[in-house]
Coordinates of C-alpha atoms in Angstrom, one line a residue:
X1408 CA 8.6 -10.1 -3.8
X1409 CA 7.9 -6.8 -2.6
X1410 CA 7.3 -8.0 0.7
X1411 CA 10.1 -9.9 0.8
X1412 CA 12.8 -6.4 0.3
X1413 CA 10.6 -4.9 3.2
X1414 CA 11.5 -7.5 5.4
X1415 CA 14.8 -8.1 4.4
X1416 CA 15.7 -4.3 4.7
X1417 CA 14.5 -4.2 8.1
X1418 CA 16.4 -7.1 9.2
X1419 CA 19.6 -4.9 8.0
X1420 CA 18.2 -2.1 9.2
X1421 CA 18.7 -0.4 5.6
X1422 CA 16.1 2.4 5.6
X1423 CA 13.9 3.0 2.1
X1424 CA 12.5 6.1 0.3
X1425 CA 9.3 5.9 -1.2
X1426 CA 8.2 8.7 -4.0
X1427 CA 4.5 9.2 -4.0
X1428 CA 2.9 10.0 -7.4
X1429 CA -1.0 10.9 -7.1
X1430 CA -1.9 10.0 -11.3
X1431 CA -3.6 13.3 -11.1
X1432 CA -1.6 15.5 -10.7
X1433 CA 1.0 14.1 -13.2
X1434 CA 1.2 14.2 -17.1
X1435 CA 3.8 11.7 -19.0
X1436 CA 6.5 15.1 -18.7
X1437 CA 6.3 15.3 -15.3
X1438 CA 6.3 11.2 -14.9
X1439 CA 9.3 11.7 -17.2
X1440 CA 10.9 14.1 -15.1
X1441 CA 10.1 12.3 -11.6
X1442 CA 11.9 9.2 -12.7
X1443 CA 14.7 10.6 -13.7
X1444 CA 15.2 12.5 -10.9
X1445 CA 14.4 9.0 -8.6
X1446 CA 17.2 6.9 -10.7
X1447 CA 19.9 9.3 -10.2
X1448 CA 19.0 9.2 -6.1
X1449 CA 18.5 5.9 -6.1
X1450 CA 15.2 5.9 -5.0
X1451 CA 13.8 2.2 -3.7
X1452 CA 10.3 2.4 -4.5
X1453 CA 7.4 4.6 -6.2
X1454 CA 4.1 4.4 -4.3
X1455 CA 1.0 5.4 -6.8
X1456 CA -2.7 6.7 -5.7
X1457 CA -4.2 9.2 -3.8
X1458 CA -7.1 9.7 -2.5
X1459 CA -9.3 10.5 -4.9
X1460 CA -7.9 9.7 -8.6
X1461 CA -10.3 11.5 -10.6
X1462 CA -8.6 10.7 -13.7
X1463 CA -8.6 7.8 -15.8
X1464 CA -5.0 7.1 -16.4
X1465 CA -3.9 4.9 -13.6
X1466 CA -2.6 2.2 -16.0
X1467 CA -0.8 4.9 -18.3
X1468 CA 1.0 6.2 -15.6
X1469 CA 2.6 2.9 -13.8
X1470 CA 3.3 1.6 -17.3
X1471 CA 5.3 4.6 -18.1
X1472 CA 7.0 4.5 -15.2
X1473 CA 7.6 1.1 -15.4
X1474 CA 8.9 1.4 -19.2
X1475 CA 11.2 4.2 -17.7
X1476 CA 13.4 2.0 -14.9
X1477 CA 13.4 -1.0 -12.3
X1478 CA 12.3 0.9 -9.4
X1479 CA 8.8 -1.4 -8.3
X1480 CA 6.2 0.6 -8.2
X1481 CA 3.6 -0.7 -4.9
X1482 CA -0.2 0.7 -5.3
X1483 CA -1.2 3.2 -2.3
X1484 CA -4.9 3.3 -3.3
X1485 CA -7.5 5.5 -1.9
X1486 CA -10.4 3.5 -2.9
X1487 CA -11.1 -0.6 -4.3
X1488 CA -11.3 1.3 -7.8
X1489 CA -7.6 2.4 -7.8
X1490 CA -6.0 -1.8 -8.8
X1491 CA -4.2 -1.7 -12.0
X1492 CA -2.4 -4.7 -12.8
X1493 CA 1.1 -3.3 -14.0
X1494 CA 2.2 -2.6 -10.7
X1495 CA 4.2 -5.1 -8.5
X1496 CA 2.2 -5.1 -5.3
X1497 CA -0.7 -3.2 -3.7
X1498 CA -1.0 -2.1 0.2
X1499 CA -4.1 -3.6 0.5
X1500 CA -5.6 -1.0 3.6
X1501 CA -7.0 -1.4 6.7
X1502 CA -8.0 1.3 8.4
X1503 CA -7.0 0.2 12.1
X1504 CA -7.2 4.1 13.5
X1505 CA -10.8 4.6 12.7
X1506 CA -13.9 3.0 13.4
X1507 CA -15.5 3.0 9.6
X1508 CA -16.1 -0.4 9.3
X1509 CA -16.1 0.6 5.6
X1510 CA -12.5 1.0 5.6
X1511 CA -11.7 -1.7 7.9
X1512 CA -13.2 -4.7 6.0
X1513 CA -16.3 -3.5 4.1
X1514 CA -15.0 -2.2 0.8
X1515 CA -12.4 -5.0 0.8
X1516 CA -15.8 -7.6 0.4
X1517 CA -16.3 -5.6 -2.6
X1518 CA -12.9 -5.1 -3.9
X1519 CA -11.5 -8.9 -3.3
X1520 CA -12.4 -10.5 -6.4
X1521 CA -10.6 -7.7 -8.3
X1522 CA -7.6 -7.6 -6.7
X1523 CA -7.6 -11.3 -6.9
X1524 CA -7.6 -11.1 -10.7
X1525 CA -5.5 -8.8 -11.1
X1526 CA -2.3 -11.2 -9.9
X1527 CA -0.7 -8.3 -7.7
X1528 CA 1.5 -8.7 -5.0
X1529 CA -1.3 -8.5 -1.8
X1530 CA 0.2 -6.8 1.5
X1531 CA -2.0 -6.3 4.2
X1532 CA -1.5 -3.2 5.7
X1533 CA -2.6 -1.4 8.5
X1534 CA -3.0 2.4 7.9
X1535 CA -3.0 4.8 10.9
X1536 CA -4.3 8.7 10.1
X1537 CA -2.2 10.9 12.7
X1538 CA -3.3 14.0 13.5
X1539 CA -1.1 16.6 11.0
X1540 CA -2.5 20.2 12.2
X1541 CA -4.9 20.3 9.6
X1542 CA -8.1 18.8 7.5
X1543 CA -7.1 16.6 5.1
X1544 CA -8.5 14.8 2.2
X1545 CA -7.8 11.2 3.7
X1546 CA -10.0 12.0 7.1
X1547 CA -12.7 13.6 5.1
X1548 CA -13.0 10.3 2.2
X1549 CA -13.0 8.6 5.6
X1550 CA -15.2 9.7 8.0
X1551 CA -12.8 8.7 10.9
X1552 CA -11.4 10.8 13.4
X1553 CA -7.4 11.1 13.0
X1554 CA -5.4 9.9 16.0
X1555 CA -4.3 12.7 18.5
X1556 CA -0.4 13.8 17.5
X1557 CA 0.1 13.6 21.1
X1558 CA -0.9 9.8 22.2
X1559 CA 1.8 7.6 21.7
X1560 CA 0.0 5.0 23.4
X1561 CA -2.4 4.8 21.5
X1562 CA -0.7 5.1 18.2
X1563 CA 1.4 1.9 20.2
X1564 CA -1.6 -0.1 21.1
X1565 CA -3.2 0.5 17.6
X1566 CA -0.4 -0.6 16.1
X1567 CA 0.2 -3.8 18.4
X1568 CA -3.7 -4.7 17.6
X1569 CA -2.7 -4.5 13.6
X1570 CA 0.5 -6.9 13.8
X1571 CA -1.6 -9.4 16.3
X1572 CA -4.6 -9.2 14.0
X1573 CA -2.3 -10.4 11.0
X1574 CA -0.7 -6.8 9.6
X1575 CA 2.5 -7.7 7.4
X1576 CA 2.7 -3.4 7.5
X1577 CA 2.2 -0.2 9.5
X1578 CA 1.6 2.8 7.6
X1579 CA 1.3 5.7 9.8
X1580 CA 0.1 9.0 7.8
X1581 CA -0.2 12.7 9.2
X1582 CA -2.6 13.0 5.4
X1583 CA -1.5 15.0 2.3
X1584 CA -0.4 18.7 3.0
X1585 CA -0.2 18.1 6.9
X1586 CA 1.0 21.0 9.0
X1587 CA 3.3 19.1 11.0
X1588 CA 4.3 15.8 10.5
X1589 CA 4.3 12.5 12.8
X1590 CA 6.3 12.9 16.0
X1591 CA 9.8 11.1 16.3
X1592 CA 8.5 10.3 19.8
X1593 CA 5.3 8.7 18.3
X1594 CA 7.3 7.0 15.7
X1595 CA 9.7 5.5 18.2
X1596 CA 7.2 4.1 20.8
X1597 CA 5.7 2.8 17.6
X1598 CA 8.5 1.2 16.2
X1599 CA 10.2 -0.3 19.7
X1600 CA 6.7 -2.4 20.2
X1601 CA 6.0 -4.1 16.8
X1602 CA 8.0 -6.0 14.6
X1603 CA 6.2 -5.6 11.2
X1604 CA 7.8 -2.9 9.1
X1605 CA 7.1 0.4 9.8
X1606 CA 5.9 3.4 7.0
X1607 CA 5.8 7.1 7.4
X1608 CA 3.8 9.5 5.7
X1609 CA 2.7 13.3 5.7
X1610 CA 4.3 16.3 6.4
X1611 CA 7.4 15.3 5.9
X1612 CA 8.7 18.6 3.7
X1613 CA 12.8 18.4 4.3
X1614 CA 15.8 15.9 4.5
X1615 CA 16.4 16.5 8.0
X1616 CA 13.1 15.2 9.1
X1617 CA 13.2 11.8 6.9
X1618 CA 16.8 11.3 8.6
X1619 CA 15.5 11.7 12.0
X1620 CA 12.2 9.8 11.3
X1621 CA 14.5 7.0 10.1
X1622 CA 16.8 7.4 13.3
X1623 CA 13.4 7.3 15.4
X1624 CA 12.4 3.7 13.5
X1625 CA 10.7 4.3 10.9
X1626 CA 11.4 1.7 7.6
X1627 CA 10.4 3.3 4.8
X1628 CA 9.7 7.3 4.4
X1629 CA 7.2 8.3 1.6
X1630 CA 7.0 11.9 0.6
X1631 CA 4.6 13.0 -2.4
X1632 CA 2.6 16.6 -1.6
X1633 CA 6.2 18.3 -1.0
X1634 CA 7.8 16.5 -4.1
X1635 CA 4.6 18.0 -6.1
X1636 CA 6.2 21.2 -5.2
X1637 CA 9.9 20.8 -4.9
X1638 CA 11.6 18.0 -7.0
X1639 CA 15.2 18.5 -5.8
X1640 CA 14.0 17.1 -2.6
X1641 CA 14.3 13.7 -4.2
X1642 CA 17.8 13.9 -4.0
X1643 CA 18.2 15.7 -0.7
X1644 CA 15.6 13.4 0.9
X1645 CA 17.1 10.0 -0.6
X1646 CA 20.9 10.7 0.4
X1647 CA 19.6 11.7 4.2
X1648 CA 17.3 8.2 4.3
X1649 CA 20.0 6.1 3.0
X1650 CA 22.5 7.7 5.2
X1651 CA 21.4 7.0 8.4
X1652 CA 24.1 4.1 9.6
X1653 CA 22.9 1.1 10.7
X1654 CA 22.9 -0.2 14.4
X1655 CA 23.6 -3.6 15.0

């Protein structure tokens, strides 16, 4: 369970590197190259969706990743639509920063009998937009209003309300091609006040940063947009994750 390895790993304190793949912008070379790349650096997990996915070749592109190694791939979707039942587990997304009630429970009415079919893995997850510097895709499909880079508190007390209100995950994201990424100070005032595993997202463009995100108390580190541009970060990013030491 995928669940199960989140937990597990944050008992230990073992941090995780997640590669995101948006299926389109990828064609069975690049999917090729990307898990390769991931293997060799030991990457723990491949997150798949964006927030669109105009194509049609969601199911191509987690069975040939799937075919290609043992790394589980979790579904990141950016609407009810994106479910594809090759995967091992879907983030099912809440999102607890905004006030869409669309996005908080009303395309989940729609989507539940779907997802229920499709025999995934379900984690409930609560999804926080932070403020990155800049418009991204996620706020507009949304409608909601990121939260400010610079209140911790309420990034904290957003959080809190997600792991009361039943949140197996926080997933804080500064969107696709942020400016700057999430604060180490948000992350850690974050992290020190829930217990749930804790995801980061956005911005993050170099090794340094994942190490320090991971030192602030973050669980798991995702990076897609700069991996789009840059897939020697893979490495860089995995070995700096994976080498923060543990603190008992």
């Amino acid at each position: 369970m995928i669940y199960h390895q989140f937990t597990e790993r944050k008992k230990t304190g073992s941090k995780s590197f997640a590669v995101l793949i948006d299926p389109d912008k990828v064609n069975t070379a690049s999917i090729e190259q990307l898990v390769g790349l991931a293997t060799a650096a030991r990457v723990d997990y491949f997150f798949v969706g964006g927030s669109l996915v105009i194509s049609n070749h969601l199911d191509e592109c987690i069975r040939q990743i799937k075919t290609s190694c043992a790394i589980p791939v979790v579904l990141f979707p950016g609407a009810p639509s994106q479910v594809s039942r090759y995967a091992d587990a879907l983030l099912y997304l809440s999102l607890i920063s905004g006030r869409n009630p669309e996005l908080l429970i009303g395309q989940h009415v729609m989507s539940a009998p779907m997802v229920r079919k499709s025999g995934l893995e379900i984690i409930p997850t609560g999804y926080m937009v932070i403020d990155g510097g800049a418009p991204t895709t996620v706020s507009y499909i949304s409608n909601a209003t990121p939260i400010p880079a610079d209140k911790n508190d309420i990034a904290m007390c957003t959080a809190m309300a997600g792991e009361m209100l039943g949140m197996k995950l926080v997933y804080m994201d500064a969107g696709s091609g942020a400016r700057r990424p999430i604060t180490e100070q948000m992350i850690e005032k974050v992290a020190s006040h829930i217990d749930v595993p804790l995801i980061i997202g956005g911005g993050i463009t170099h090794a340094e940063k994942a190490y320090l995100n991971c030192r602030a108390g973050a669980d798991v580190i995702v990076v897609g947009n700069a991996i789009e541009k840059n897939v020697n970060l893979i490495r860089e990013i995995s070995d700096a994750v994976h080498s923060v030491q543990v603190i008992r």
